[in-house]
């Protein structure tokens, strides 16, 4: 199944979760459609993780480094989505947080398996509806 999924995140100094978040989602969708906006990180571990991520192909944008940019992230993400739609459209765009990991429900059980997630999303492609997601706190 070849769905195109884009993940968009803005973070600052997420030294604890950033590396696992990146590893998990790279395994899920690859490197070419993960877009991380750094909101002015100063933490050495975070900066190193971002540099490593960029070296493997993730798009790291360091332009929006002020608090006002964090509050405008919806507009910033919308601009990216419009740009991608014009040049490199995706089936799904997920603006998510560093503490959020894509998963799905399979018969009442949480699945983090790539094939399960893609199979759960496939019927929703281009149905014209807004996709809403449930957060599960674990």
Tab-separated table of N, CA and C in Angstrom:
chain	number	residue	atom	x	y	z
A	1	UNK	N	0.848	-1.173	0.000
A	1	UNK	CA	0.000	0.000	0.000
A	1	UNK	C	0.895	1.238	0.000
A	2	UNK	N	0.650	2.163	-0.907
A	2	UNK	CA	1.545	3.309	-1.005
A	2	UNK	C	0.806	4.623	-0.773
A	3	UNK	N	0.442	4.855	0.444
A	3	UNK	CA	-0.145	6.129	0.833
A	3	UNK	C	0.969	7.128	1.052
A	4	UNK	N	0.701	8.381	0.718
A	4	UNK	CA	1.661	9.435	1.012
A	4	UNK	C	1.167	10.194	2.230
A	5	UNK	N	1.930	10.089	3.294
A	5	UNK	CA	1.600	10.737	4.558
A	5	UNK	C	2.670	11.761	4.874
A	6	UNK	N	2.248	12.966	5.224
A	6	UNK	CA	3.177	13.987	5.674
A	6	UNK	C	2.923	14.253	7.157
A	7	UNK	N	3.991	14.301	7.914
A	7	UNK	CA	3.916	14.670	9.330
A	7	UNK	C	4.549	16.030	9.498
A	8	UNK	N	3.875	16.887	10.234
A	8	UNK	CA	4.343	18.252	10.442
A	8	UNK	C	4.327	18.524	11.936
A	9	UNK	N	5.472	18.978	12.439
A	9	UNK	CA	5.565	19.219	13.877
A	9	UNK	C	6.391	20.475	14.134
A	10	UNK	N	6.018	21.227	15.162
A	10	UNK	CA	6.848	22.304	15.670
A	10	UNK	C	7.242	21.922	17.091
A	11	UNK	N	8.524	22.067	17.386
A	11	UNK	CA	9.014	21.672	18.706
A	11	UNK	C	10.111	22.622	19.166
A	12	UNK	N	10.353	22.575	20.455
A	12	UNK	CA	11.456	23.332	21.049
A	12	UNK	C	11.986	22.539	22.232
A	13	UNK	N	13.260	22.218	22.169
A	13	UNK	CA	13.964	21.556	23.270
A	13	UNK	C	13.280	20.271	23.742
A	14	UNK	N	12.820	19.475	22.803
A	14	UNK	CA	12.176	18.193	23.132
A	14	UNK	C	13.239	17.095	23.226
A	15	UNK	N	14.198	17.279	24.107
A	15	UNK	CA	15.334	16.357	24.165
A	15	UNK	C	14.944	14.935	24.557
A	16	UNK	N	13.883	14.772	25.313
A	16	UNK	CA	13.477	13.439	25.752
A	16	UNK	C	12.749	12.661	24.656
A	17	UNK	N	11.810	13.284	23.975
A	17	UNK	CA	10.951	12.566	23.033
A	17	UNK	C	11.333	12.703	21.564
A	18	UNK	N	12.136	13.681	21.208
A	18	UNK	CA	12.382	13.957	19.799
A	18	UNK	C	13.022	12.776	19.062
A	19	UNK	N	14.064	12.207	19.608
A	19	UNK	CA	14.727	11.099	18.923
A	19	UNK	C	13.807	9.885	18.758
A	20	UNK	N	13.100	9.425	19.806
A	20	UNK	CA	12.174	8.304	19.589
A	20	UNK	C	11.043	8.652	18.620
A	21	UNK	N	10.562	9.886	18.670
A	21	UNK	CA	9.518	10.326	17.743
A	21	UNK	C	10.014	10.207	16.312
A	22	UNK	N	11.217	10.682	16.065
A	22	UNK	CA	11.795	10.617	14.722
A	22	UNK	C	11.971	9.171	14.281
A	23	UNK	N	12.598	8.352	15.114
A	23	UNK	CA	12.843	6.950	14.742
A	23	UNK	C	11.534	6.228	14.414
A	24	UNK	N	10.544	6.399	15.255
A	24	UNK	CA	9.253	5.737	15.054
A	24	UNK	C	8.629	6.138	13.723
A	25	UNK	N	8.558	7.449	13.473
A	25	UNK	CA	7.864	7.915	12.283
A	25	UNK	C	8.671	7.697	11.002
A	26	UNK	N	9.995	7.712	11.088
A	26	UNK	CA	10.807	7.363	9.919
A	26	UNK	C	10.548	5.911	9.534
A	27	UNK	N	10.469	5.031	10.526
A	27	UNK	CA	10.154	3.633	10.234
A	27	UNK	C	8.758	3.504	9.614
A	28	UNK	N	7.860	4.371	9.998
A	28	UNK	CA	6.484	4.310	9.524
A	28	UNK	C	6.327	4.870	8.113
A	29	UNK	N	6.880	6.063	7.845
A	29	UNK	CA	6.621	6.719	6.553
A	29	UNK	C	7.874	7.096	5.775
A	30	UNK	N	9.049	6.850	6.308
A	30	UNK	CA	10.272	7.256	5.613
A	30	UNK	C	10.676	8.666	5.988
A	31	UNK	N	11.673	9.177	5.300
A	31	UNK	CA	12.242	10.474	5.672
A	31	UNK	C	11.725	11.650	4.848
A	32	UNK	N	11.236	11.393	3.658
A	32	UNK	CA	10.979	12.504	2.733
A	32	UNK	C	9.760	13.351	3.069
A	33	UNK	N	8.890	12.885	3.946
A	33	UNK	CA	7.663	13.631	4.238
A	33	UNK	C	7.488	13.926	5.722
A	34	UNK	N	8.610	14.096	6.400
A	34	UNK	CA	8.572	14.528	7.796
A	34	UNK	C	9.158	15.928	7.850
A	35	UNK	N	8.359	16.855	8.351
A	35	UNK	CA	8.724	18.268	8.389
A	35	UNK	C	8.709	18.728	9.841
A	36	UNK	N	9.873	19.105	10.331
A	36	UNK	CA	9.989	19.563	11.715
A	36	UNK	C	10.380	21.040	11.708
A	37	UNK	N	9.568	21.831	12.377
A	37	UNK	CA	9.877	23.235	12.583
A	37	UNK	C	10.482	23.356	13.970
A	38	UNK	N	11.710	23.839	14.032
A	38	UNK	CA	12.346	24.050	15.329
A	38	UNK	C	12.011	25.458	15.797
A	39	UNK	N	11.466	25.569	16.980
A	39	UNK	CA	10.997	26.844	17.505
A	39	UNK	C	12.032	27.494	18.421
A	40	UNK	N	13.311	27.399	18.034
A	40	UNK	CA	14.367	28.085	18.777
A	40	UNK	C	15.043	27.236	19.832
A	41	UNK	N	15.221	25.964	19.567
A	41	UNK	CA	15.863	25.080	20.548
A	41	UNK	C	17.271	25.563	20.889
A	42	UNK	N	17.620	25.378	22.157
A	42	UNK	CA	18.962	25.712	22.638
A	42	UNK	C	19.634	24.509	23.287
A	43	UNK	N	18.873	23.485	23.576
A	43	UNK	CA	19.366	22.278	24.223
A	43	UNK	C	20.299	21.520	23.269
A	44	UNK	N	21.487	21.178	23.745
A	44	UNK	CA	22.497	20.524	22.915
A	44	UNK	C	22.000	19.200	22.349
A	45	UNK	N	21.333	18.387	23.161
A	45	UNK	CA	20.844	17.091	22.677
A	45	UNK	C	19.803	17.288	21.573
A	46	UNK	N	18.917	18.229	21.752
A	46	UNK	CA	17.900	18.499	20.736
A	46	UNK	C	18.550	18.970	19.442
A	47	UNK	N	19.498	19.870	19.540
A	47	UNK	CA	20.173	20.386	18.349
A	47	UNK	C	20.921	19.277	17.611
A	48	UNK	N	21.552	18.386	18.351
A	48	UNK	CA	22.247	17.256	17.738
A	48	UNK	C	21.257	16.316	17.059
A	49	UNK	N	20.141	16.036	17.719
A	49	UNK	CA	19.110	15.171	17.146
A	49	UNK	C	18.556	15.783	15.859
A	50	UNK	N	18.325	17.077	15.859
A	50	UNK	CA	17.828	17.744	14.660
A	50	UNK	C	18.845	17.672	13.522
A	51	UNK	N	20.102	17.882	13.826
A	51	UNK	CA	21.154	17.801	12.803
A	51	UNK	C	21.239	16.382	12.237
A	52	UNK	N	21.171	15.395	13.104
A	52	UNK	CA	21.191	13.996	12.651
A	52	UNK	C	19.980	13.700	11.768
A	53	UNK	N	18.822	14.214	12.163
A	53	UNK	CA	17.600	14.000	11.386
A	53	UNK	C	17.718	14.644	10.006
A	54	UNK	N	18.260	15.821	9.977
A	54	UNK	CA	18.442	16.514	8.702
A	54	UNK	C	19.401	15.736	7.802
A	55	UNK	N	20.424	15.156	8.392
A	55	UNK	CA	21.403	14.384	7.630
A	55	UNK	C	20.810	13.138	6.989
A	56	UNK	N	19.715	12.611	7.549
A	56	UNK	CA	19.095	11.426	6.947
A	56	UNK	C	17.915	11.789	6.043
A	57	UNK	N	17.647	13.084	5.885
A	57	UNK	CA	16.646	13.512	4.920
A	57	UNK	C	15.389	14.169	5.438
A	58	UNK	N	15.254	14.323	6.751
A	58	UNK	CA	14.090	15.034	7.262
A	58	UNK	C	14.245	16.515	6.957
A	59	UNK	N	13.111	17.180	6.763
A	59	UNK	CA	13.132	18.621	6.506
A	59	UNK	C	13.040	19.339	7.839
A	60	UNK	N	14.104	20.048	8.194
A	60	UNK	CA	14.149	20.817	9.441
A	60	UNK	C	14.132	22.292	9.069
A	61	UNK	N	13.148	23.007	9.582
A	61	UNK	CA	13.026	24.433	9.310
A	61	UNK	C	13.294	25.171	10.610
A	62	UNK	N	14.326	26.010	10.591
A	62	UNK	CA	14.713	26.764	11.788
A	62	UNK	C	14.325	28.239	11.704
A	63	UNK	N	13.505	28.577	10.732
A	63	UNK	CA	13.120	29.969	10.486
A	63	UNK	C	12.207	30.524	11.572
A	64	UNK	N	11.345	29.696	12.109
A	64	UNK	CA	10.303	30.151	13.033
A	64	UNK	C	10.727	29.878	14.469
A	65	UNK	N	11.548	30.767	14.997
A	65	UNK	CA	12.199	30.496	16.279
A	65	UNK	C	11.691	31.346	17.443
A	66	UNK	N	10.606	32.046	17.238
A	66	UNK	CA	10.077	32.907	18.297
A	66	UNK	C	8.755	32.357	18.834
A	67	UNK	N	8.409	32.784	20.035
A	67	UNK	CA	7.170	32.327	20.652
A	67	UNK	C	5.952	32.655	19.786
A	68	UNK	N	5.966	33.823	19.158
A	68	UNK	CA	4.847	34.211	18.294
A	68	UNK	C	4.675	33.220	17.146
A	69	UNK	N	5.777	32.630	16.698
A	69	UNK	CA	5.696	31.634	15.631
A	69	UNK	C	5.010	30.365	16.111
A	70	UNK	N	5.250	30.005	17.363
A	70	UNK	CA	4.579	28.824	17.909
A	70	UNK	C	3.068	29.023	17.889
A	71	UNK	N	2.635	30.210	18.266
A	71	UNK	CA	1.199	30.489	18.279
A	71	UNK	C	0.619	30.594	16.869
A	72	UNK	N	1.470	30.856	15.877
A	72	UNK	CA	1.028	30.957	14.481
A	72	UNK	C	1.271	29.660	13.716
A	73	UNK	N	1.563	28.574	14.417
A	73	UNK	CA	1.930	27.333	13.743
A	73	UNK	C	0.830	26.801	12.831
A	74	UNK	N	-0.418	27.043	13.150
A	74	UNK	CA	-1.506	26.611	12.270
A	74	UNK	C	-1.380	27.236	10.889
A	75	UNK	N	-1.110	28.527	10.856
A	75	UNK	CA	-0.921	29.228	9.581
A	75	UNK	C	0.342	28.740	8.876
A	76	UNK	N	1.402	28.534	9.647
A	76	UNK	CA	2.668	28.060	9.085
A	76	UNK	C	2.476	26.674	8.474
A	77	UNK	N	1.797	25.799	9.192
A	77	UNK	CA	1.532	24.452	8.676
A	77	UNK	C	0.630	24.516	7.445
A	78	UNK	N	-0.375	25.385	7.470
A	78	UNK	CA	-1.290	25.516	6.326
A	78	UNK	C	-0.523	25.963	5.081
A	79	UNK	N	0.425	26.869	5.252
A	79	UNK	CA	1.236	27.318	4.112
A	79	UNK	C	2.051	26.159	3.539
A	80	UNK	N	2.622	25.331	4.414
A	80	UNK	CA	3.375	24.167	3.944
A	80	UNK	C	2.451	23.206	3.191
A	81	UNK	N	1.289	22.941	3.745
A	81	UNK	CA	0.348	22.020	3.105
A	81	UNK	C	-0.072	22.547	1.734
A	82	UNK	N	-0.350	23.842	1.633
A	82	UNK	CA	-0.710	24.426	0.335
A	82	UNK	C	0.429	24.261	-0.664
A	83	UNK	N	1.644	24.484	-0.216
A	83	UNK	CA	2.816	24.332	-1.084
A	83	UNK	C	2.979	22.887	-1.541
A	84	UNK	N	2.825	21.954	-0.596
A	84	UNK	CA	2.937	20.537	-0.954
A	84	UNK	C	1.813	20.127	-1.897
A	85	UNK	N	0.603	20.607	-1.642
A	85	UNK	CA	-0.522	20.274	-2.518
A	85	UNK	C	-0.267	20.739	-3.953
A	86	UNK	N	0.440	21.856	-4.100
A	86	UNK	CA	0.714	22.394	-5.430
A	86	UNK	C	1.841	21.640	-6.141
A	87	UNK	N	2.781	21.103	-5.388
A	87	UNK	CA	3.958	20.510	-6.026
A	87	UNK	C	4.150	19.028	-5.773
A	88	UNK	N	3.728	18.554	-4.634
A	88	UNK	CA	3.997	17.176	-4.226
A	88	UNK	C	2.882	16.713	-3.290
A	89	UNK	N	1.660	16.556	-3.819
A	89	UNK	CA	0.523	16.269	-2.938
A	89	UNK	C	0.659	14.954	-2.174
A	90	UNK	N	0.117	14.969	-0.974
A	90	UNK	CA	0.081	13.794	-0.104
A	90	UNK	C	-1.375	13.398	0.111
A	91	UNK	N	-1.580	12.162	0.503
A	91	UNK	CA	-2.927	11.700	0.807
A	91	UNK	C	-3.413	12.227	2.157
A	92	UNK	N	-2.477	12.349	3.097
A	92	UNK	CA	-2.813	12.805	4.448
A	92	UNK	C	-1.720	13.739	4.952
A	93	UNK	N	-2.144	14.762	5.675
A	93	UNK	CA	-1.234	15.670	6.367
A	93	UNK	C	-1.594	15.604	7.848
A	94	UNK	N	-0.645	15.240	8.665
A	94	UNK	CA	-0.895	15.159	10.100
A	94	UNK	C	-0.019	16.162	10.834
A	95	UNK	N	-0.597	17.273	11.291
A	95	UNK	CA	0.147	18.149	12.190
A	95	UNK	C	0.053	17.534	13.593
A	96	UNK	N	1.177	17.069	14.088
A	96	UNK	CA	1.163	16.403	15.389
A	96	UNK	C	2.248	16.967	16.288
A	97	UNK	N	2.163	16.622	17.533
A	97	UNK	CA	3.079	17.090	18.560
A	97	UNK	C	4.146	16.027	18.809
A	98	UNK	N	5.215	16.417	19.437
A	98	UNK	CA	6.314	15.484	19.722
A	98	UNK	C	5.897	14.376	20.690
A	99	UNK	N	4.840	14.592	21.427
A	99	UNK	CA	4.361	13.559	22.357
A	99	UNK	C	3.279	12.694	21.723
A	100	UNK	N	3.039	12.861	20.423
A	100	UNK	CA	2.009	12.099	19.720
A	100	UNK	C	2.656	11.191	18.683
A	101	UNK	N	2.201	9.956	18.662
A	101	UNK	CA	2.726	8.948	17.751
A	101	UNK	C	1.553	8.345	16.999
A	102	UNK	N	1.653	8.241	15.671
A	102	UNK	CA	0.558	7.653	14.896
A	102	UNK	C	0.393	6.181	15.255
A	103	UNK	N	-0.839	5.788	15.437
A	103	UNK	CA	-1.196	4.397	15.723
A	103	UNK	C	-2.652	4.239	15.285
A	104	UNK	N	-3.175	3.030	15.380
A	104	UNK	CA	-4.573	2.813	15.009
A	104	UNK	C	-5.194	1.757	15.915
A	105	UNK	N	-6.489	1.673	15.824
A	105	UNK	CA	-7.259	0.694	16.593
A	105	UNK	C	-7.588	-0.479	15.678
A	106	UNK	N	-7.168	-1.647	16.057
A	106	UNK	CA	-7.497	-2.876	15.338
A	106	UNK	C	-8.236	-3.785	16.316
A	107	UNK	N	-9.513	-3.934	16.080
A	107	UNK	CA	-10.346	-4.799	16.925
A	107	UNK	C	-10.213	-4.477	18.406
A	108	UNK	N	-10.225	-3.172	18.706
A	108	UNK	CA	-10.169	-2.743	20.098
A	108	UNK	C	-8.779	-2.738	20.713
A	109	UNK	N	-7.766	-2.995	19.916
A	109	UNK	CA	-6.393	-2.996	20.430
A	109	UNK	C	-5.557	-1.981	19.662
A	110	UNK	N	-4.694	-1.304	20.372
A	110	UNK	CA	-3.807	-0.321	19.778
A	110	UNK	C	-2.749	-1.017	18.936
A	111	UNK	N	-2.567	-0.564	17.704
A	111	UNK	CA	-1.525	-1.112	16.840
A	111	UNK	C	-0.611	0.001	16.353
A	112	UNK	N	0.665	-0.258	16.425
A	112	UNK	CA	1.682	0.646	15.901
A	112	UNK	C	2.335	0.049	14.654
A	113	UNK	N	1.739	-0.995	14.125
A	113	UNK	CA	2.275	-1.667	12.949
A	113	UNK	C	1.972	-0.851	11.692
A	114	UNK	N	2.994	-0.650	10.882
A	114	UNK	CA	2.872	0.146	9.668
A	114	UNK	C	1.707	-0.336	8.804
A	115	UNK	N	1.642	-1.632	8.529
A	115	UNK	CA	0.589	-2.157	7.659
A	115	UNK	C	-0.801	-1.906	8.224
A	116	UNK	N	-0.950	-2.017	9.526
A	116	UNK	CA	-2.251	-1.752	10.157
A	116	UNK	C	-2.638	-0.286	10.011
A	117	UNK	N	-1.695	0.593	10.246
A	117	UNK	CA	-1.972	2.033	10.149
A	117	UNK	C	-2.355	2.398	8.717
A	118	UNK	N	-1.587	1.921	7.756
A	118	UNK	CA	-1.877	2.226	6.352
A	118	UNK	C	-3.222	1.639	5.922
A	119	UNK	N	-3.512	0.421	6.356
A	119	UNK	CA	-4.803	-0.194	6.017
A	119	UNK	C	-5.964	0.570	6.651
A	120	UNK	N	-5.758	1.124	7.832
A	120	UNK	CA	-6.802	1.914	8.493
A	120	UNK	C	-7.056	3.229	7.769
A	121	UNK	N	-6.018	3.794	7.189
A	121	UNK	CA	-6.148	5.077	6.495
A	121	UNK	C	-6.646	4.934	5.061
A	122	UNK	N	-6.326	3.825	4.414
A	122	UNK	CA	-6.625	3.656	2.992
A	122	UNK	C	-8.074	3.964	2.613
A	123	UNK	N	-9.060	3.486	3.357
A	123	UNK	CA	-10.450	3.768	2.951
A	123	UNK	C	-10.837	5.243	3.079
A	124	UNK	N	-10.017	6.032	3.733
A	124	UNK	CA	-10.339	7.435	3.986
A	124	UNK	C	-9.764	8.388	2.939
A	125	UNK	N	-8.995	7.860	2.006
A	125	UNK	CA	-8.364	8.710	0.993
A	125	UNK	C	-9.438	9.402	0.167
A	126	UNK	N	-9.287	10.708	0.066
A	126	UNK	CA	-10.114	11.544	-0.795
A	126	UNK	C	-11.622	11.350	-0.598
A	127	UNK	N	-12.028	11.113	0.617
A	127	UNK	CA	-13.473	10.981	0.833
A	127	UNK	C	-14.132	12.337	1.064
A	128	UNK	N	-13.323	13.389	1.086
A	128	UNK	CA	-13.859	14.730	1.203
A	128	UNK	C	-14.201	15.164	2.606
A	129	UNK	N	-14.057	14.293	3.554
A	129	UNK	CA	-14.382	14.615	4.939
A	129	UNK	C	-13.115	14.991	5.703
A	130	UNK	N	-13.285	15.763	6.746
A	130	UNK	CA	-12.181	16.076	7.635
A	130	UNK	C	-11.937	14.859	8.513
A	131	UNK	N	-10.720	14.436	8.568
A	131	UNK	CA	-10.346	13.279	9.380
A	131	UNK	C	-10.060	13.748	10.801
A	132	UNK	N	-10.769	13.195	11.755
A	132	UNK	CA	-10.496	13.514	13.150
A	132	UNK	C	-9.863	12.301	13.815
A	133	UNK	N	-8.941	12.563	14.675
A	133	UNK	CA	-8.204	11.508	15.358
A	133	UNK	C	-8.463	11.566	16.848
A	134	UNK	N	-8.452	10.417	17.451
A	134	UNK	CA	-8.585	10.346	18.901
A	134	UNK	C	-7.209	10.230	19.521
A	135	UNK	N	-7.023	10.922	20.607
A	135	UNK	CA	-5.789	10.782	21.350
A	135	UNK	C	-5.979	9.722	22.400
A	136	UNK	N	-5.015	8.849	22.494
A	136	UNK	CA	-5.031	7.827	23.524
A	136	UNK	C	-3.837	8.087	24.420
A	137	UNK	N	-4.081	8.279	25.675
A	137	UNK	CA	-3.003	8.518	26.630
A	137	UNK	C	-2.565	7.181	27.210
A	138	UNK	N	-1.293	6.883	27.012
A	138	UNK	CA	-0.789	5.615	27.559
A	138	UNK	C	0.362	5.867	28.512
